[in-house]
Amino acid sequence: VNEGVVLPTDLVIKATQEEVNFMNKRGLWLLASVKECFAKTGKPPVSVRWVRTNKAHPVGTDIRCRLVARDFKAGEKGRDDLFAETPPLEAKRILLSRAATQRKDGKWRSLMFIDAKKAHLNPKCEDDVYIDLPEEVGAGKGMCGKLVHWLYGFRPAAAAWEKFYAEKFESKGFKRGLTCGVVFYHPELDVSMAVHGDDFTLCGLEADLWKVKKWMDEWFEVKVRGVLGGSDRSQTEVTILGRTV
């Protein structure tokens, strides 16, 4: 069910299998016994559940299925490992202002909107973390999964993702914000960027934006949601964080 709407069973089954296939291909976990889990952690494997939504609701159908760990406890507060930084709205406004301001050399900047797919599944899990495996995996009785990469729902996953992509961008010459760690600037390319979870908004000359996108292709799977002000003027708007640009 998605906001009171029943999802098509056949599409849910298909999307679920696609997610399982991706996780198997990604090598998200190693098969392990529940006995090993108890021996290493003193606890049973963390339970998981499927979160299924229609991303195109209410205008269309785009079923997404995500396996999420039940690692949170109700009422937990004051934990640094639950924190994932987000940029202030002003960071997006500054990017829009830069795109609307002509550079000193007479050129105009463009805006590029990029989504990172399966964001939290990219960073390595270096701890002994075990999960129950969904029945779709067919792991067998007494077996569980030892994580190789983090899974959605775990406390450290968001912070690990932030550290993962930040190191990648810094290796290419981006400077990270001092007071806000999810805004970046590349002084040589004159490319500014703000990151909100798995949404990347970049501002710069169009050729340089495609150069950065090529770097991102080497690090993780991405999708360009749109380019505003570029050579292809057919696209006139993009929706980001519930707002239309």
Backbone as CSV, one residue per row, in Angstrom:
resi,resn,N_x,N_y,N_z,CA_x,CA_y,CA_z,C_x,C_y,C_z
1,VAL,0.846,-1.190,0.000,0.000,0.000,0.000,0.883,1.242,0.000
2,ASN,0.564,2.219,-0.846,1.277,3.477,-0.945,0.276,4.615,-0.790
3,GLU,0.294,5.283,0.374,-0.637,6.372,0.661,-2.078,5.930,0.428
4,GLY,-2.414,4.732,0.926,-3.776,4.236,0.833,-4.117,3.579,-0.487
5,VAL,-3.150,3.508,-1.421,-3.398,2.898,-2.729,-2.738,1.523,-2.768
6,VAL,-3.474,0.512,-3.164,-2.930,-0.838,-3.259,-2.023,-0.931,-4.482
7,LEU,-0.818,-1.439,-4.298,0.139,-1.552,-5.389,-0.117,-2.821,-6.196
8,PRO,0.104,-2.774,-7.515,-0.098,-3.958,-8.364,0.830,-5.097,-7.959
9,THR,0.276,-6.254,-7.661,1.061,-7.382,-7.160,2.172,-7.796,-8.118
10,ASP,1.854,-7.885,-9.418,2.855,-8.334,-10.386,4.038,-7.378,-10.462
11,LEU,3.772,-6.073,-10.351,4.854,-5.093,-10.409,5.675,-5.090,-9.122
12,VAL,5.022,-5.365,-7.998,5.734,-5.461,-6.717,6.686,-6.654,-6.745
13,ILE,6.205,-7.787,-7.251,7.045,-8.989,-7.339,8.241,-8.728,-8.246
14,LYS,7.995,-8.073,-9.367,9.067,-7.777,-10.307,10.106,-6.839,-9.697
15,ALA,9.628,-5.780,-9.038,10.547,-4.810,-8.431,11.341,-5.438,-7.286
16,THR,10.690,-6.311,-6.527,11.380,-6.997,-5.430,12.502,-7.867,-5.963
17,GLN,12.227,-8.617,-7.028,13.249,-9.489,-7.609,14.389,-8.693,-8.203
18,GLU,14.075,-7.546,-8.791,15.122,-6.688,-9.334,16.060,-6.211,-8.226
19,GLU,15.480,-5.882,-7.070,16.296,-5.427,-5.937,17.163,-6.558,-5.406
20,VAL,16.585,-7.758,-5.309,17.351,-8.920,-4.842,18.505,-9.215,-5.801
21,ASN,18.212,-9.159,-7.103,19.257,-9.403,-8.103,20.380,-8.385,-7.982
22,PHE,19.998,-7.125,-7.752,21.012,-6.078,-7.608,21.877,-6.350,-6.382
23,MET,21.264,-6.695,-5.260,22.028,-6.917,-4.032,22.946,-8.118,-4.159
24,ASN,22.478,-9.150,-4.853,23.334,-10.321,-5.078,24.516,-9.959,-5.969
25,LYS,24.238,-9.212,-7.040,25.297,-8.791,-7.959,26.283,-7.863,-7.260
26,ARG,25.770,-7.015,-6.385,26.612,-6.056,-5.658,27.467,-6.754,-4.618
27,GLY,27.077,-7.979,-4.234,27.790,-8.669,-3.159,27.564,-7.981,-1.836
28,LEU,26.311,-7.644,-1.582,25.982,-6.850,-0.403,26.291,-7.596,0.891
29,TRP,26.218,-8.911,0.853,26.468,-9.704,2.052,27.162,-11.009,1.694
30,LEU,27.695,-11.646,2.716,28.227,-13.001,2.617,27.327,-13.915,3.427
31,LEU,27.053,-15.093,2.906,26.240,-16.045,3.667,27.002,-16.478,4.914
32,ALA,26.304,-16.501,6.018,26.902,-16.918,7.286,25.841,-17.640,8.101
33,SER,26.273,-18.383,9.084,25.323,-19.086,9.942,24.867,-18.178,11.077
34,VAL,23.676,-18.444,11.571,23.176,-17.693,12.721,24.067,-17.953,13.937
35,LYS,24.626,-19.165,14.012,25.554,-19.484,15.114,26.764,-18.556,15.094
36,GLU,27.283,-18.283,13.893,28.423,-17.367,13.776,28.037,-15.977,14.250
37,CYS,26.816,-15.552,13.897,26.339,-14.243,14.325,26.324,-14.144,15.845
38,PHE,25.768,-15.146,16.514,25.716,-15.131,17.975,27.122,-15.158,18.567
39,ALA,28.016,-15.941,17.946,29.378,-16.054,18.458,30.128,-14.731,18.348
40,LYS,29.882,-13.981,17.244,30.606,-12.723,17.024,29.977,-11.539,17.754
41,THR,28.644,-11.513,17.828,27.966,-10.320,18.354,27.219,-10.561,19.655
42,GLY,26.926,-11.824,19.970,26.141,-12.119,21.160,24.666,-11.810,20.993
43,LYS,24.249,-11.524,19.742,22.865,-11.163,19.464,22.409,-11.867,18.191
44,PRO,21.090,-11.971,18.001,20.593,-12.533,16.738,20.799,-11.553,15.594
45,PRO,20.675,-12.004,14.356,20.784,-11.087,13.220,19.717,-9.993,13.289
46,VAL,20.036,-8.827,12.765,19.076,-7.724,12.716,17.979,-8.082,11.717
47,SER,16.744,-7.882,12.128,15.629,-8.188,11.235,15.517,-7.138,10.136
48,VAL,14.872,-7.508,9.049,14.712,-6.607,7.911,13.254,-6.622,7.458
49,ARG,12.884,-5.641,6.664,11.554,-5.613,6.073,11.625,-4.909,4.716
50,TRP,10.649,-5.208,3.876,10.564,-4.557,2.585,9.742,-3.267,2.703
51,VAL,10.246,-2.206,2.108,9.495,-0.956,1.986,9.185,-0.798,0.508
52,ARG,7.906,-0.799,0.180,7.487,-0.759,-1.219,6.654,0.495,-1.464
53,THR,7.017,1.238,-2.492,6.316,2.489,-2.789,6.149,2.675,-4.295
54,ASN,5.198,3.525,-4.642,5.026,3.941,-6.029,5.605,5.350,-6.137
55,LYS,6.814,5.462,-6.697,7.512,6.746,-6.761,6.800,7.738,-7.673
56,ALA,5.945,7.239,-8.574,5.265,8.128,-9.518,3.854,8.484,-9.069
57,HIS,3.455,8.047,-7.865,2.108,8.339,-7.365,1.920,9.853,-7.223
58,PRO,0.799,10.445,-7.627,-0.413,9.776,-8.112,-0.576,9.805,-9.639
59,VAL,0.447,10.284,-10.362,0.264,10.497,-11.798,0.666,9.303,-12.656
60,GLY,1.379,8.321,-12.060,1.845,7.182,-12.850,2.203,6.011,-11.972
61,THR,2.919,5.061,-12.542,3.306,3.856,-11.812,4.801,3.610,-11.960
62,ASP,5.511,3.648,-10.848,6.942,3.362,-10.810,7.226,2.692,-9.466
63,ILE,7.060,1.369,-9.428,7.166,0.635,-8.165,8.625,0.439,-7.776
64,ARG,8.956,0.813,-6.556,10.304,0.622,-6.011,10.216,-0.210,-4.735
65,CYS,11.133,-1.142,-4.588,11.188,-1.977,-3.386,12.572,-1.848,-2.773
66,ARG,12.609,-1.584,-1.485,13.884,-1.388,-0.799,13.907,-2.243,0.463
67,LEU,14.981,-3.001,0.629,15.158,-3.808,1.839,15.773,-2.926,2.919
68,VAL,15.119,-2.860,4.070,15.535,-1.939,5.133,15.725,-2.705,6.435
69,ALA,16.816,-2.420,7.109,17.096,-3.056,8.402,16.316,-2.369,9.515
70,ARG,15.906,-3.160,10.491,15.205,-2.613,11.663,16.216,-2.392,12.780
71,ASP,17.058,-1.385,12.560,18.163,-1.153,13.493,17.879,-0.041,14.485
72,PHE,16.737,0.620,14.343,16.416,1.736,15.221,15.476,1.308,16.339
73,LYS,15.583,1.960,17.465,14.692,1.733,18.585,13.864,2.985,18.832
74,ALA,12.613,2.795,19.126,11.720,3.930,19.360,12.235,4.788,20.510
75,GLY,12.250,6.083,20.295,12.626,7.005,21.371,14.105,7.251,21.505
76,GLU,14.942,6.656,20.628,16.384,6.882,20.729,16.723,8.310,20.343
77,LYS,17.504,8.975,21.192,17.898,10.355,20.916,19.356,10.555,21.333
78,GLY,19.924,11.652,20.822,21.253,12.042,21.262,22.367,11.140,20.804
79,ARG,22.211,10.502,19.641,23.247,9.618,19.128,23.886,10.262,17.903
80,ASP,25.204,10.440,17.951,25.908,11.037,16.825,25.836,10.165,15.582
81,ASP,25.771,8.823,15.770,25.766,7.942,14.603,24.410,7.918,13.897
82,LEU,23.421,8.624,14.433,22.139,8.748,13.748,22.096,10.002,12.881
83,PHE,23.169,10.807,12.948,23.161,12.114,12.299,23.633,12.016,10.851
84,ALA,22.874,12.592,9.949,23.290,12.736,8.555,23.073,14.199,8.180
85,GLU,24.134,14.858,7.767,24.065,16.293,7.501,23.276,16.581,6.229
86,THR,22.525,17.652,6.251,21.808,18.128,5.066,22.106,19.608,4.886
87,PRO,22.157,20.067,3.638,22.467,21.479,3.408,21.257,22.351,3.708
88,PRO,21.478,23.587,4.124,20.357,24.511,4.304,19.754,24.861,2.953
89,LEU,18.505,25.281,2.958,17.845,25.645,1.707,18.600,26.766,0.989
90,GLU,19.285,27.609,1.777,20.046,28.713,1.186,21.124,28.204,0.234
91,ALA,21.640,26.988,0.480,22.671,26.445,-0.400,22.122,26.231,-1.805
92,LYS,20.879,25.735,-1.889,20.246,25.568,-3.197,19.991,26.928,-3.850
93,ARG,19.572,27.891,-3.037,19.285,29.225,-3.571,20.544,29.878,-4.125
94,ILE,21.668,29.648,-3.472,22.924,30.212,-3.959,23.288,29.613,-5.314
95,LEU,23.054,28.308,-5.477,23.326,27.669,-6.765,22.445,28.277,-7.858
96,LEU,21.167,28.498,-7.532,20.262,29.120,-8.502,20.733,30.537,-8.841
97,SER,21.185,31.265,-7.836,21.662,32.634,-8.063,22.892,32.637,-8.959
98,ARG,23.798,31.689,-8.728,25.008,31.601,-9.563,24.648,31.277,-11.012
99,ALA,23.658,30.393,-11.192,23.246,30.030,-12.551,22.599,31.212,-13.269
100,ALA,22.000,32.120,-12.501,21.324,33.276,-13.103,22.241,34.492,-13.211
101,THR,23.491,34.339,-12.780,24.452,35.443,-12.806,25.534,35.170,-13.846
102,GLN,25.717,36.072,-14.765,26.716,35.897,-15.818,28.129,35.984,-15.244
103,ARG,29.006,35.081,-15.686,30.393,35.110,-15.230,31.123,36.317,-15.824
104,LYS,32.284,36.627,-15.253,33.059,37.766,-15.725,33.528,37.584,-17.162
105,ASP,33.671,36.317,-17.600,34.113,36.072,-18.971,32.944,36.066,-19.958
106,GLY,31.745,36.397,-19.474,30.574,36.479,-20.335,29.820,35.180,-20.501
107,LYS,30.321,34.086,-19.933,29.664,32.787,-20.062,28.612,32.602,-18.967
108,TRP,27.666,31.688,-19.227,26.602,31.409,-18.270,26.745,29.994,-17.723
109,ARG,26.500,29.852,-16.446,26.552,28.540,-15.810,25.235,27.797,-16.013
110,SER,25.301,26.469,-15.943,24.119,25.620,-16.007,23.923,24.921,-14.668
111,LEU,22.743,24.349,-14.492,22.442,23.541,-13.313,22.243,22.089,-13.752
112,MET,22.852,21.171,-13.025,22.668,19.746,-13.294,22.170,19.061,-12.026
113,PHE,21.153,18.222,-12.191,20.542,17.519,-11.067,20.786,16.015,-11.250
114,ILE,21.503,15.422,-10.304,21.912,14.025,-10.409,21.439,13.243,-9.190
115,ASP,20.899,12.065,-9.432,20.528,11.141,-8.361,21.542,9.999,-8.311
116,ALA,21.990,9.657,-7.114,22.813,8.462,-6.927,21.886,7.301,-6.584
117,LYS,21.969,6.228,-7.347,21.103,5.081,-7.110,21.697,4.182,-6.021
118,LYS,20.816,3.644,-5.172,21.231,2.707,-4.115,22.350,3.303,-3.260
119,ALA,22.196,4.557,-2.883,23.280,5.304,-2.248,23.899,4.581,-1.056
120,HIS,23.084,4.159,-0.094,23.615,3.592,1.143,24.239,2.218,0.952
121,LEU,24.055,1.616,-0.222,24.614,0.289,-0.473,26.044,0.368,-1.001
122,ASN,26.580,1.568,-1.151,27.929,1.718,-1.704,29.054,1.618,-0.676
123,PRO,28.965,2.254,0.496,30.089,2.202,1.437,30.302,0.801,2.003
124,LYS,31.549,0.482,2.266,31.895,-0.799,2.873,31.473,-0.824,4.342
125,CYS,30.998,-1.982,4.775,30.693,-2.201,6.200,31.879,-2.933,6.807
126,GLU,32.596,-2.264,7.673,33.809,-2.840,8.251,33.571,-3.463,9.623
127,ASP,32.314,-3.468,10.077,31.971,-4.067,11.362,31.375,-5.456,11.155
128,ASP,31.250,-6.203,12.227,30.564,-7.498,12.184,29.068,-7.250,12.321
129,VAL,28.392,-7.118,11.192,26.962,-6.831,11.181,26.251,-7.942,10.412
130,TYR,25.248,-8.528,11.051,24.524,-9.649,10.449,23.044,-9.300,10.326
131,ILE,22.430,-9.775,9.254,21.008,-9.506,9.034,20.259,-10.799,8.695
132,ASP,18.989,-10.819,9.053,18.106,-11.853,8.515,17.986,-11.624,7.013
133,LEU,17.965,-12.685,6.251,17.810,-12.553,4.804,16.359,-12.804,4.419
134,PRO,15.815,-12.002,3.503,14.428,-12.197,3.079,14.272,-13.540,2.377
135,GLU,13.063,-14.057,2.406,12.816,-15.374,1.827,13.128,-15.413,0.336
136,GLU,13.053,-14.264,-0.334,13.352,-14.219,-1.770,14.785,-14.628,-2.089
137,VAL,15.686,-14.534,-1.105,17.086,-14.892,-1.318,17.274,-16.407,-1.330
138,GLY,16.414,-17.114,-0.573,16.510,-18.563,-0.515,17.763,-19.045,0.186
139,ALA,18.114,-18.415,1.302,19.367,-18.742,1.989,19.315,-20.066,2.744
140,GLY,18.143,-20.477,3.177,18.040,-21.731,3.914,17.989,-21.513,5.416
141,LYS,17.494,-22.508,6.105,17.327,-22.424,7.556,18.671,-22.334,8.274
142,GLY,18.707,-21.490,9.283,19.919,-21.349,10.079,20.979,-20.463,9.454
143,MET,20.636,-19.832,8.320,21.601,-18.971,7.640,21.162,-17.504,7.709
144,CYS,22.135,-16.633,7.648,21.866,-15.193,7.634,22.897,-14.535,6.728
145,GLY,22.931,-13.213,6.701,23.894,-12.509,5.864,24.818,-11.638,6.696
146,LYS,26.110,-11.718,6.413,27.079,-10.814,7.041,27.355,-9.687,6.050
147,LEU,27.054,-8.460,6.449,27.129,-7.338,5.511,28.552,-7.055,5.047
148,VAL,28.678,-6.868,3.735,29.906,-6.378,3.119,29.771,-4.872,2.865
149,HIS,28.552,-4.453,2.501,28.214,-3.039,2.332,27.033,-2.720,3.251
150,TRP,26.922,-1.450,3.632,25.841,-1.059,4.513,24.492,-1.197,3.826
151,LEU,23.466,-1.380,4.647,22.093,-1.520,4.168,21.268,-0.366,4.727
152,TYR,20.266,0.063,3.963,19.358,1.100,4.462,18.784,0.685,5.813
153,GLY,18.652,1.642,6.709,18.053,1.383,8.005,19.055,1.241,9.129
154,PHE,20.321,1.032,8.805,21.335,0.933,9.855,21.800,2.323,10.279
155,ARG,22.089,2.462,11.554,22.481,3.755,12.112,23.660,4.392,11.370
156,PRO,24.737,3.647,11.106,25.910,4.294,10.490,25.810,4.478,8.981
157,ALA,24.745,3.991,8.340,24.699,3.958,6.875,24.770,5.347,6.246
158,ALA,23.986,6.290,6.760,23.958,7.630,6.160,25.297,8.340,6.322
159,ALA,25.888,8.235,7.513,27.178,8.876,7.744,28.266,8.217,6.896
160,ALA,28.181,6.899,6.723,29.160,6.194,5.887,29.047,6.627,4.429
161,TRP,27.814,6.837,3.956,27.600,7.300,2.584,28.181,8.697,2.397
162,GLU,27.949,9.577,3.363,28.479,10.935,3.277,30.006,10.919,3.221
163,LYS,30.631,10.128,4.076,32.093,10.014,4.100,32.601,9.434,2.778
164,PHE,31.871,8.466,2.228,32.262,7.780,0.996,32.321,8.756,-0.175
165,TYR,31.213,9.490,-0.419,31.216,10.366,-1.589,32.091,11.600,-1.374
166,ALA,32.186,12.085,-0.121,33.004,13.268,0.141,34.476,12.995,-0.192
167,GLU,34.951,11.830,0.182,36.341,11.473,-0.113,36.575,11.384,-1.618
168,LYS,35.574,10.896,-2.363,35.699,10.795,-3.813,35.822,12.176,-4.445
169,PHE,34.947,13.090,-4.037,34.973,14.429,-4.611,36.244,15.184,-4.212
170,GLU,36.667,15.046,-2.977,37.887,15.725,-2.534,39.107,15.220,-3.291
171,SER,39.095,13.932,-3.677,40.227,13.376,-4.427,40.352,13.996,-5.807
172,LYS,39.257,14.608,-6.305,39.266,15.245,-7.616,39.440,16.763,-7.534
173,GLY,39.715,17.270,-6.345,40.005,18.694,-6.213,38.885,19.544,-5.647
174,PHE,37.746,18.931,-5.274,36.671,19.691,-4.647,37.066,20.063,-3.222
175,LYS,36.691,21.257,-2.807,36.890,21.715,-1.435,35.564,21.585,-0.691
176,ARG,35.620,20.993,0.478,34.409,20.756,1.262,34.120,21.940,2.170
177,GLY,32.838,22.255,2.347,32.454,23.363,3.210,32.922,23.173,4.637
178,LEU,33.337,24.259,5.291,33.832,24.188,6.662,32.685,24.121,7.666
179,THR,31.669,24.944,7.476,30.543,24.967,8.418,29.413,24.041,7.977
180,CYS,29.410,23.654,6.714,28.430,22.696,6.198,29.183,21.698,5.324
181,GLY,29.261,20.459,5.781,30.099,19.463,5.115,29.510,18.839,3.877
182,VAL,28.319,19.276,3.457,27.704,18.679,2.272,27.552,19.700,1.145
183,VAL,28.338,20.780,1.220,28.470,21.706,0.090,29.936,21.670,-0.347
184,PHE,30.149,21.770,-1.656,31.487,21.608,-2.215,31.729,22.656,-3.302
185,TYR,33.025,22.947,-3.533,33.388,23.869,-4.614,34.701,23.405,-5.220
186,HIS,34.738,23.384,-6.564,35.961,23.048,-7.285,36.529,24.345,-7.860
187,PRO,37.613,24.868,-7.279,38.118,26.179,-7.694,38.611,26.220,-9.137
188,GLU,39.168,25.146,-9.667,39.690,25.158,-11.032,38.555,25.101,-12.056
189,LEU,37.532,24.309,-11.761,36.410,24.179,-12.691,35.320,25.216,-12.442
190,ASP,35.367,25.888,-11.293,34.298,26.804,-10.896,32.959,26.071,-10.860
191,VAL,32.954,24.893,-10.225,31.732,24.098,-10.073,31.353,24.067,-8.596
192,SER,30.134,24.490,-8.310,29.599,24.444,-6.950,28.621,23.283,-6.848
193,MET,28.477,22.737,-5.641,27.601,21.574,-5.486,27.033,21.516,-4.069
194,ALA,25.764,21.119,-3.974,25.123,20.850,-2.691,24.525,19.450,-2.761
195,VAL,24.691,18.683,-1.686,24.245,17.293,-1.665,23.204,17.109,-0.576
196,HIS,22.081,16.541,-0.946,21.015,16.267,0.009,20.706,14.775,-0.058
197,GLY,21.365,13.987,0.794,21.179,12.543,0.773,21.789,11.933,-0.474
198,ASP,20.944,11.537,-1.416,21.439,10.981,-2.682,21.160,11.911,-3.856
199,ASP,20.761,13.163,-3.558,20.501,14.163,-4.594,21.675,15.135,-4.677
200,PHE,22.258,15.239,-5.868,23.391,16.128,-6.091,22.948,17.256,-7.037
201,THR,23.095,18.496,-6.594,22.786,19.653,-7.428,24.084,20.387,-7.694
202,LEU,24.435,20.529,-8.983,25.696,21.135,-9.373,25.455,22.364,-10.240
203,CYS,26.358,23.316,-10.128,26.264,24.541,-10.916,27.642,24.859,-11.486
204,GLY,27.697,25.066,-12.812,28.955,25.397,-13.467,28.756,25.413,-14.969
205,LEU,29.816,25.594,-15.712,29.725,25.512,-17.162,29.316,24.092,-17.549
206,GLU,28.469,23.971,-18.560,27.884,22.671,-18.876,28.944,21.601,-19.150
207,ALA,29.988,21.934,-19.893,31.027,20.956,-20.210,31.699,20.440,-18.942
208,ASP,31.891,21.326,-17.966,32.526,20.914,-16.706,31.577,20.050,-15.870
209,LEU,30.286,20.337,-15.939,29.318,19.517,-15.213,29.324,18.083,-15.751
210,TRP,29.406,17.935,-17.054,29.458,16.579,-17.633,30.764,15.885,-17.268
211,LYS,31.822,16.653,-17.088,33.092,16.075,-16.648,32.942,15.496,-15.235
212,VAL,32.296,16.252,-14.352,32.070,15.774,-12.987,31.152,14.549,-12.994
213,LYS,30.135,14.589,-13.846,29.229,13.441,-13.953,29.992,12.187,-14.375
214,LYS,30.958,12.337,-15.274,31.770,11.199,-15.711,32.564,10.629,-14.544
215,TRP,33.088,11.506,-13.673,33.766,11.022,-12.478,32.809,10.210,-11.614
216,MET,31.610,10.735,-11.438,30.634,10.059,-10.584,30.267,8.681,-11.133
217,ASP,30.252,8.553,-12.462,29.970,7.250,-13.078,30.987,6.195,-12.648
218,GLU,32.209,6.635,-12.348,33.258,5.709,-11.940,33.097,5.265,-10.488
219,TRP,32.354,6.042,-9.705,32.249,5.779,-8.274,30.999,5.010,-7.881
220,PHE,29.871,5.349,-8.508,28.601,4.698,-8.191,27.623,4.952,-9.322
221,GLU,26.499,4.261,-9.297,25.511,4.386,-10.362,24.709,5.670,-10.175
222,VAL,24.629,6.459,-11.243,23.935,7.747,-11.155,22.949,7.904,-12.304
223,LYS,22.043,8.849,-12.120,21.064,9.195,-13.146,20.938,10.715,-13.186
224,VAL,21.094,11.281,-14.369,20.903,12.724,-14.542,19.411,12.998,-14.665
225,ARG,18.875,13.747,-13.715,17.448,14.058,-13.726,17.129,15.246,-14.614
226,GLY,18.124,16.057,-14.859,17.863,17.199,-15.722,19.021,18.176,-15.736
227,VAL,19.069,18.978,-16.789,20.041,20.063,-16.914,19.274,21.314,-17.318
228,LEU,19.423,22.361,-16.549,18.766,23.631,-16.851,19.803,24.642,-17.301
229,GLY,19.476,25.343,-18.382,20.389,26.358,-18.889,21.506,25.795,-19.742
230,GLY,21.394,24.517,-20.130,22.430,23.912,-20.948,22.187,24.127,-22.430
231,SER,22.930,23.381,-23.232,22.815,23.522,-24.682,21.467,23.049,-25.200
232,ASP,20.873,22.048,-24.492,19.539,21.581,-24.860,18.515,22.365,-24.053
233,ARG,17.859,23.306,-24.693,16.944,24.200,-23.981,15.533,23.635,-23.890
234,SER,15.345,22.364,-24.275,14.002,21.788,-24.267,13.485,21.564,-22.850
235,GLN,14.417,21.362,-21.898,14.000,21.159,-20.514,13.944,22.506,-19.804
236,THR,12.795,22.802,-19.234,12.608,24.122,-18.620,12.380,24.063,-17.122
237,GLU,12.188,22.870,-16.549,11.981,22.786,-15.101,12.392,21.420,-14.562
238,VAL,12.746,21.411,-13.279,13.105,20.190,-12.550,12.513,20.309,-11.161
239,THR,12.002,19.203,-10.620,11.496,19.198,-9.252,12.580,18.659,-8.321
240,ILE,12.912,19.424,-7.293,13.936,19.037,-6.331,13.430,19.340,-4.935
241,LEU,13.428,18.329,-4.062,12.971,18.473,-2.679,11.571,19.066,-2.611
242,GLY,10.724,18.606,-3.523,9.335,19.046,-3.520,9.103,20.428,-4.081
243,ARG,10.153,21.037,-4.615,10.028,22.381,-5.183,10.372,22.335,-6.669
244,THR,9.706,23.146,-7.444,9.945,23.200,-8.886,10.910,24.320,-9.219
245,VAL,12.001,23.956,-9.890,13.008,24.934,-10.317,12.806,25.191,-11.814
